[in-house]
Amino acid sequence: EPEVTQTPSHQVTQMGQEVILRCVPISNHLYFYWYRQILGQKVEFLVSFYNNEISEKSEIFDDQFSVERPDGSNFTLKIRSTKLEDSAMYFCARRLAGSYEQYFGPGTRLTVT
Amino acid sequence: GQNIDQPTEMTATEGAIVQINCTYQTSGFNGLFWYQQHAGEAPTFLSYNVLDGLEEKGRFSSFLSRSKGYSYLLLKELQMKDSASYLCAVRDNAGNMLTFGGGTRLMVKP
């Protein structure tokens, strides 16, 4: 199974602050996804990213969120002004071309105080 | 809209067989996934079904009936380490996003 890492593993921030979560895939991944999971709740899709462009996004992914692949390697999720309700696990997932299986990274636990 | 239903909790005995059901009503369908998630960890891919029938992979099997909007995950020879949540997820027609059910928390007892 191809590996991906996420940094940081845990981020604590104050309400209103900006956070950047990072996903570092291996180089031959083209398809990336961000999901979140609020404690005790279901996994929710945020956004998919293909060929350096957003291909789909959910209603959760509003103007406070953005994604980019700034250096062709790291894949980042930015939350501009965090709210208490943004506290959750954020998972990066990746998919190889030619398959539909999505593999999840270990996640970043975001705590907004 | 998307609606995916799974039982919230199940309990089974070590060495036994357990079947976890998932029903879905979705606006599109292009495959169903099962993931395992241990507490505090990321979901781990188990299986993918896009055609009707049974897919077997070691102790785990997954079944799909598209006409009934129904799938199940079958776990054989249960081990204590199988205690986890099992997530059913549907891939829709529009793209590759996955819509997840709430998960079934399986407790395996000695």
Tab-separated table of C-alpha atoms in Angstrom:
chain	number	residue	atom	x	y	z
A	1	GLU	CA	0.000	0.000	0.000
A	2	PRO	CA	1.404	3.389	-1.001
A	3	GLU	CA	2.195	5.619	1.927
A	4	VAL	CA	1.359	9.188	2.708
A	5	THR	CA	2.312	11.220	5.749
A	6	GLN	CA	0.464	14.086	7.341
A	7	THR	CA	1.857	16.897	9.451
A	8	PRO	CA	1.390	17.910	12.134
A	9	SER	CA	-0.132	14.923	13.916
A	10	HIS	CA	-1.828	17.277	16.360
A	11	GLN	CA	-2.478	21.018	16.046
A	12	VAL	CA	-3.938	23.203	18.748
A	13	THR	CA	-5.010	26.681	17.715
A	14	GLN	CA	-7.113	29.550	18.959
A	15	MET	CA	-10.393	30.482	17.355
A	16	GLY	CA	-9.890	32.900	14.478
A	17	GLN	CA	-6.362	31.747	13.684
A	18	GLU	CA	-5.262	30.303	10.364
A	19	VAL	CA	-4.022	26.724	10.168
A	20	ILE	CA	-2.317	24.796	7.403
A	21	LEU	CA	-2.457	21.017	7.377
A	22	ARG	CA	-0.011	19.139	5.169
A	23	CYS	CA	-0.128	15.878	3.287
A	24	VAL	CA	3.010	14.449	1.701
A	25	PRO	CA	2.266	11.762	-0.872
A	26	ILE	CA	4.679	9.819	-3.015
A	27	SER	CA	5.237	11.349	-6.393
A	28	ASN	CA	3.032	9.284	-8.680
A	29	HIS	CA	-0.254	10.174	-7.025
A	30	LEU	CA	-2.527	12.370	-9.083
A	31	TYR	CA	-5.719	12.222	-7.042
A	32	PHE	CA	-5.953	13.657	-3.542
A	33	TYR	CA	-8.792	14.101	-1.133
A	34	TRP	CA	-9.428	15.758	2.196
A	35	TYR	CA	-11.940	14.328	4.632
A	36	ARG	CA	-12.733	15.274	8.188
A	37	GLN	CA	-14.189	13.368	11.104
A	38	ILE	CA	-15.595	15.192	14.084
A	39	LEU	CA	-15.184	13.104	17.236
A	40	GLY	CA	-17.830	10.396	17.361
A	41	GLN	CA	-19.280	11.280	13.980
A	42	LYS	CA	-19.029	10.004	10.427
A	43	VAL	CA	-16.225	10.679	7.985
A	44	GLU	CA	-17.171	13.614	5.728
A	45	PHE	CA	-15.807	14.516	2.324
A	46	LEU	CA	-14.371	18.016	1.950
A	47	VAL	CA	-12.621	18.311	-1.409
A	48	SER	CA	-10.930	16.361	-4.177
A	49	PHE	CA	-7.942	17.579	-6.135
A	50	TYR	CA	-6.809	16.269	-9.495
A	51	ASN	CA	-4.007	17.488	-11.690
A	52	ASN	CA	-3.490	20.535	-9.466
A	53	GLU	CA	-7.115	21.631	-9.600
A	54	ILE	CA	-10.156	21.168	-7.384
A	55	SER	CA	-12.411	18.595	-9.060
A	56	GLU	CA	-15.168	18.359	-6.426
A	57	LYS	CA	-16.027	20.003	-3.140
A	58	SER	CA	-18.726	19.584	-0.540
A	59	GLU	CA	-20.950	22.146	1.138
A	60	ILE	CA	-18.611	22.061	4.120
A	61	PHE	CA	-15.755	23.354	1.953
A	62	ASP	CA	-16.715	27.035	2.058
A	63	ASP	CA	-14.658	30.187	1.562
A	64	GLN	CA	-12.786	29.540	4.790
A	65	PHE	CA	-11.106	26.509	3.219
A	66	SER	CA	-8.549	26.293	0.440
A	67	VAL	CA	-6.266	23.628	-0.977
A	68	GLU	CA	-3.136	23.783	-3.014
A	69	ARG	CA	-0.045	21.881	-3.995
A	70	PRO	CA	2.483	24.685	-3.721
A	71	ASP	CA	5.688	22.861	-4.557
A	72	GLY	CA	4.360	19.943	-6.586
A	73	SER	CA	4.806	17.631	-3.643
A	74	ASN	CA	3.065	18.704	-0.440
A	75	PHE	CA	-0.705	18.950	-0.607
A	76	THR	CA	-2.107	21.467	1.868
A	77	LEU	CA	-5.471	22.293	3.403
A	78	LYS	CA	-5.777	25.797	4.800
A	79	ILE	CA	-8.465	27.012	7.138
A	80	ARG	CA	-8.352	30.802	7.179
A	81	SER	CA	-10.191	31.655	10.386
A	82	THR	CA	-10.827	28.619	12.542
A	83	LYS	CA	-14.042	28.097	14.483
A	84	LEU	CA	-14.669	25.830	17.449
A	85	GLU	CA	-16.660	23.503	15.200
A	86	ASP	CA	-13.612	22.947	12.983
A	87	SER	CA	-12.153	20.730	15.729
A	88	ALA	CA	-11.870	17.307	14.107
A	89	MET	CA	-9.516	14.743	12.607
A	90	TYR	CA	-8.521	15.756	9.098
A	91	PHE	CA	-7.516	12.941	6.771
A	92	CYS	CA	-5.719	13.220	3.490
A	93	ALA	CA	-6.457	10.383	1.071
A	94	ARG	CA	-4.859	9.481	-2.212
A	95	ARG	CA	-5.666	7.346	-5.182
A	96	LEU	CA	-3.496	5.964	-7.914
A	97	ALA	CA	-4.492	6.431	-11.550
A	98	GLY	CA	-6.362	3.380	-12.828
A	99	SER	CA	-7.815	2.340	-9.452
A	100	TYR	CA	-10.681	3.593	-7.322
A	101	GLU	CA	-9.318	2.644	-3.918
A	102	GLN	CA	-8.666	5.575	-1.653
A	103	TYR	CA	-6.010	5.162	1.018
A	104	PHE	CA	-6.066	7.399	4.031
A	105	GLY	CA	-3.144	9.060	5.743
A	106	PRO	CA	-2.800	8.905	9.544
A	107	GLY	CA	-4.630	12.188	10.022
A	108	THR	CA	-4.124	15.493	11.822
A	109	ARG	CA	-6.078	16.128	14.977
A	110	LEU	CA	-7.107	19.794	14.985
A	111	THR	CA	-8.245	21.286	18.281
A	112	VAL	CA	-9.655	24.812	18.213
A	113	THR	CA	-9.925	26.524	21.602
B	1	GLY	CA	-29.396	13.006	-1.598
B	2	GLN	CA	-27.311	10.304	0.013
B	3	ASN	CA	-28.449	8.024	2.793
B	4	ILE	CA	-26.307	5.174	4.079
B	5	ASP	CA	-27.468	3.054	7.005
B	6	GLN	CA	-25.523	0.641	9.179
B	7	PRO	CA	-26.205	-0.780	12.632
B	8	THR	CA	-24.533	1.314	15.297
B	9	GLU	CA	-23.060	-1.515	17.336
B	10	MET	CA	-22.610	-5.272	17.177
B	11	THR	CA	-21.076	-7.798	19.526
B	12	ALA	CA	-19.638	-11.171	18.559
B	13	THR	CA	-17.513	-13.920	20.049
B	14	GLU	CA	-13.912	-14.708	19.201
B	15	GLY	CA	-13.733	-17.399	16.527
B	16	ALA	CA	-17.268	-16.771	15.303
B	17	ILE	CA	-18.609	-15.232	12.082
B	18	VAL	CA	-20.285	-11.826	11.940
B	19	GLN	CA	-22.139	-10.064	9.136
B	20	ILE	CA	-22.332	-6.267	9.072
B	21	ASN	CA	-25.057	-4.900	6.815
B	22	CYS	CA	-25.192	-1.640	4.918
B	23	THR	CA	-28.116	-0.230	2.946
B	24	TYR	CA	-27.887	2.832	0.786
B	25	GLN	CA	-30.122	5.206	-1.165
B	26	THR	CA	-27.969	7.488	-3.245
B	27	SER	CA	-28.535	9.751	-6.231
B	28	GLY	CA	-25.815	7.892	-8.106
B	29	PHE	CA	-23.790	4.757	-7.570
B	30	ASN	CA	-20.398	3.763	-8.822
B	31	GLY	CA	-19.073	1.390	-6.221
B	32	LEU	CA	-19.171	0.574	-2.510
B	33	PHE	CA	-16.253	0.469	-0.108
B	34	TRP	CA	-15.679	-1.033	3.305
B	35	TYR	CA	-13.118	0.421	5.675
B	36	GLN	CA	-11.933	-0.628	9.122
B	37	GLN	CA	-11.216	2.066	11.677
B	38	HIS	CA	-9.656	1.426	15.062
B	39	ALA	CA	-10.274	4.057	17.706
B	40	GLY	CA	-8.124	7.127	17.167
B	41	GLU	CA	-6.739	5.867	13.868
B	42	ALA	CA	-7.357	6.427	10.168
B	43	PRO	CA	-9.750	4.292	8.125
B	44	THR	CA	-8.018	1.328	6.488
B	45	PHE	CA	-9.253	0.057	3.121
B	46	LEU	CA	-10.812	-3.425	3.205
B	47	SER	CA	-12.811	-3.951	0.010
B	48	TYR	CA	-14.385	-2.406	-3.069
B	49	ASN	CA	-17.449	-3.797	-4.870
B	50	VAL	CA	-18.859	-2.352	-8.058
B	51	LEU	CA	-20.514	-5.474	-9.527
B	52	ASP	CA	-23.138	-7.656	-7.859
B	53	GLY	CA	-21.805	-10.633	-5.977
B	54	LEU	CA	-19.333	-11.702	-3.373
B	55	GLU	CA	-15.682	-10.669	-3.187
B	56	GLU	CA	-13.548	-12.759	-0.860
B	57	LYS	CA	-10.266	-11.639	0.631
B	58	GLY	CA	-8.910	-13.872	3.341
B	59	ARG	CA	-11.099	-13.786	6.440
B	60	PHE	CA	-13.097	-10.860	5.049
B	61	SER	CA	-15.735	-11.019	2.310
B	62	SER	CA	-17.967	-8.293	0.920
B	63	PHE	CA	-21.239	-8.692	-0.941
B	64	LEU	CA	-23.142	-6.234	-3.108
B	65	SER	CA	-26.659	-6.162	-4.557
B	66	ARG	CA	-27.141	-2.999	-6.565
B	67	SER	CA	-30.828	-3.644	-7.260
B	68	LYS	CA	-31.504	-3.836	-3.512
B	69	GLY	CA	-29.110	-1.065	-2.486
B	70	TYR	CA	-27.534	-3.502	-0.070
B	71	SER	CA	-24.109	-4.701	0.937
B	72	TYR	CA	-22.635	-6.721	3.751
B	73	LEU	CA	-19.200	-7.336	5.160
B	74	LEU	CA	-18.590	-10.845	6.462
B	75	LEU	CA	-15.826	-11.454	8.972
B	76	LYS	CA	-14.860	-15.058	9.684
B	77	GLU	CA	-12.788	-16.574	12.477
B	78	LEU	CA	-13.088	-13.417	14.508
B	79	GLN	CA	-10.067	-12.253	16.451
B	80	MET	CA	-9.870	-9.775	19.297
B	81	LYS	CA	-8.004	-7.359	17.039
B	82	ASP	CA	-11.087	-7.201	14.780
B	83	SER	CA	-12.736	-5.025	17.426
B	84	ALA	CA	-13.099	-1.752	15.520
B	85	SER	CA	-15.580	0.359	13.619
B	86	TYR	CA	-16.487	-0.777	10.111
B	87	LEU	CA	-17.403	1.972	7.697
B	88	CYS	CA	-19.514	1.541	4.585
B	89	ALA	CA	-18.949	4.191	1.899
B	90	VAL	CA	-20.489	4.802	-1.518
B	91	ARG	CA	-18.795	6.365	-4.522
B	92	ASP	CA	-21.263	8.384	-6.543
B	93	ASN	CA	-21.500	8.862	-10.286
B	94	ALA	CA	-20.325	12.448	-10.389
B	95	GLY	CA	-16.808	11.792	-9.298
B	96	ASN	CA	-14.746	10.039	-6.766
B	97	MET	CA	-15.946	11.477	-3.501
B	98	LEU	CA	-16.960	8.903	-0.933
B	99	THR	CA	-20.070	9.278	1.202
B	100	PHE	CA	-19.725	7.386	4.464
B	101	GLY	CA	-22.247	5.768	6.732
B	102	GLY	CA	-22.000	6.282	10.459
B	103	GLY	CA	-20.022	3.089	10.956
B	104	THR	CA	-20.698	-0.078	12.905
B	105	ARG	CA	-18.743	-0.533	16.109
B	106	LEU	CA	-17.897	-4.214	16.470
B	107	MET	CA	-16.878	-5.595	19.839
B	108	VAL	CA	-15.296	-9.044	19.858
B	109	LYS	CA	-15.497	-10.838	23.193
B	110	PRO	CA	-13.470	-13.840	24.360
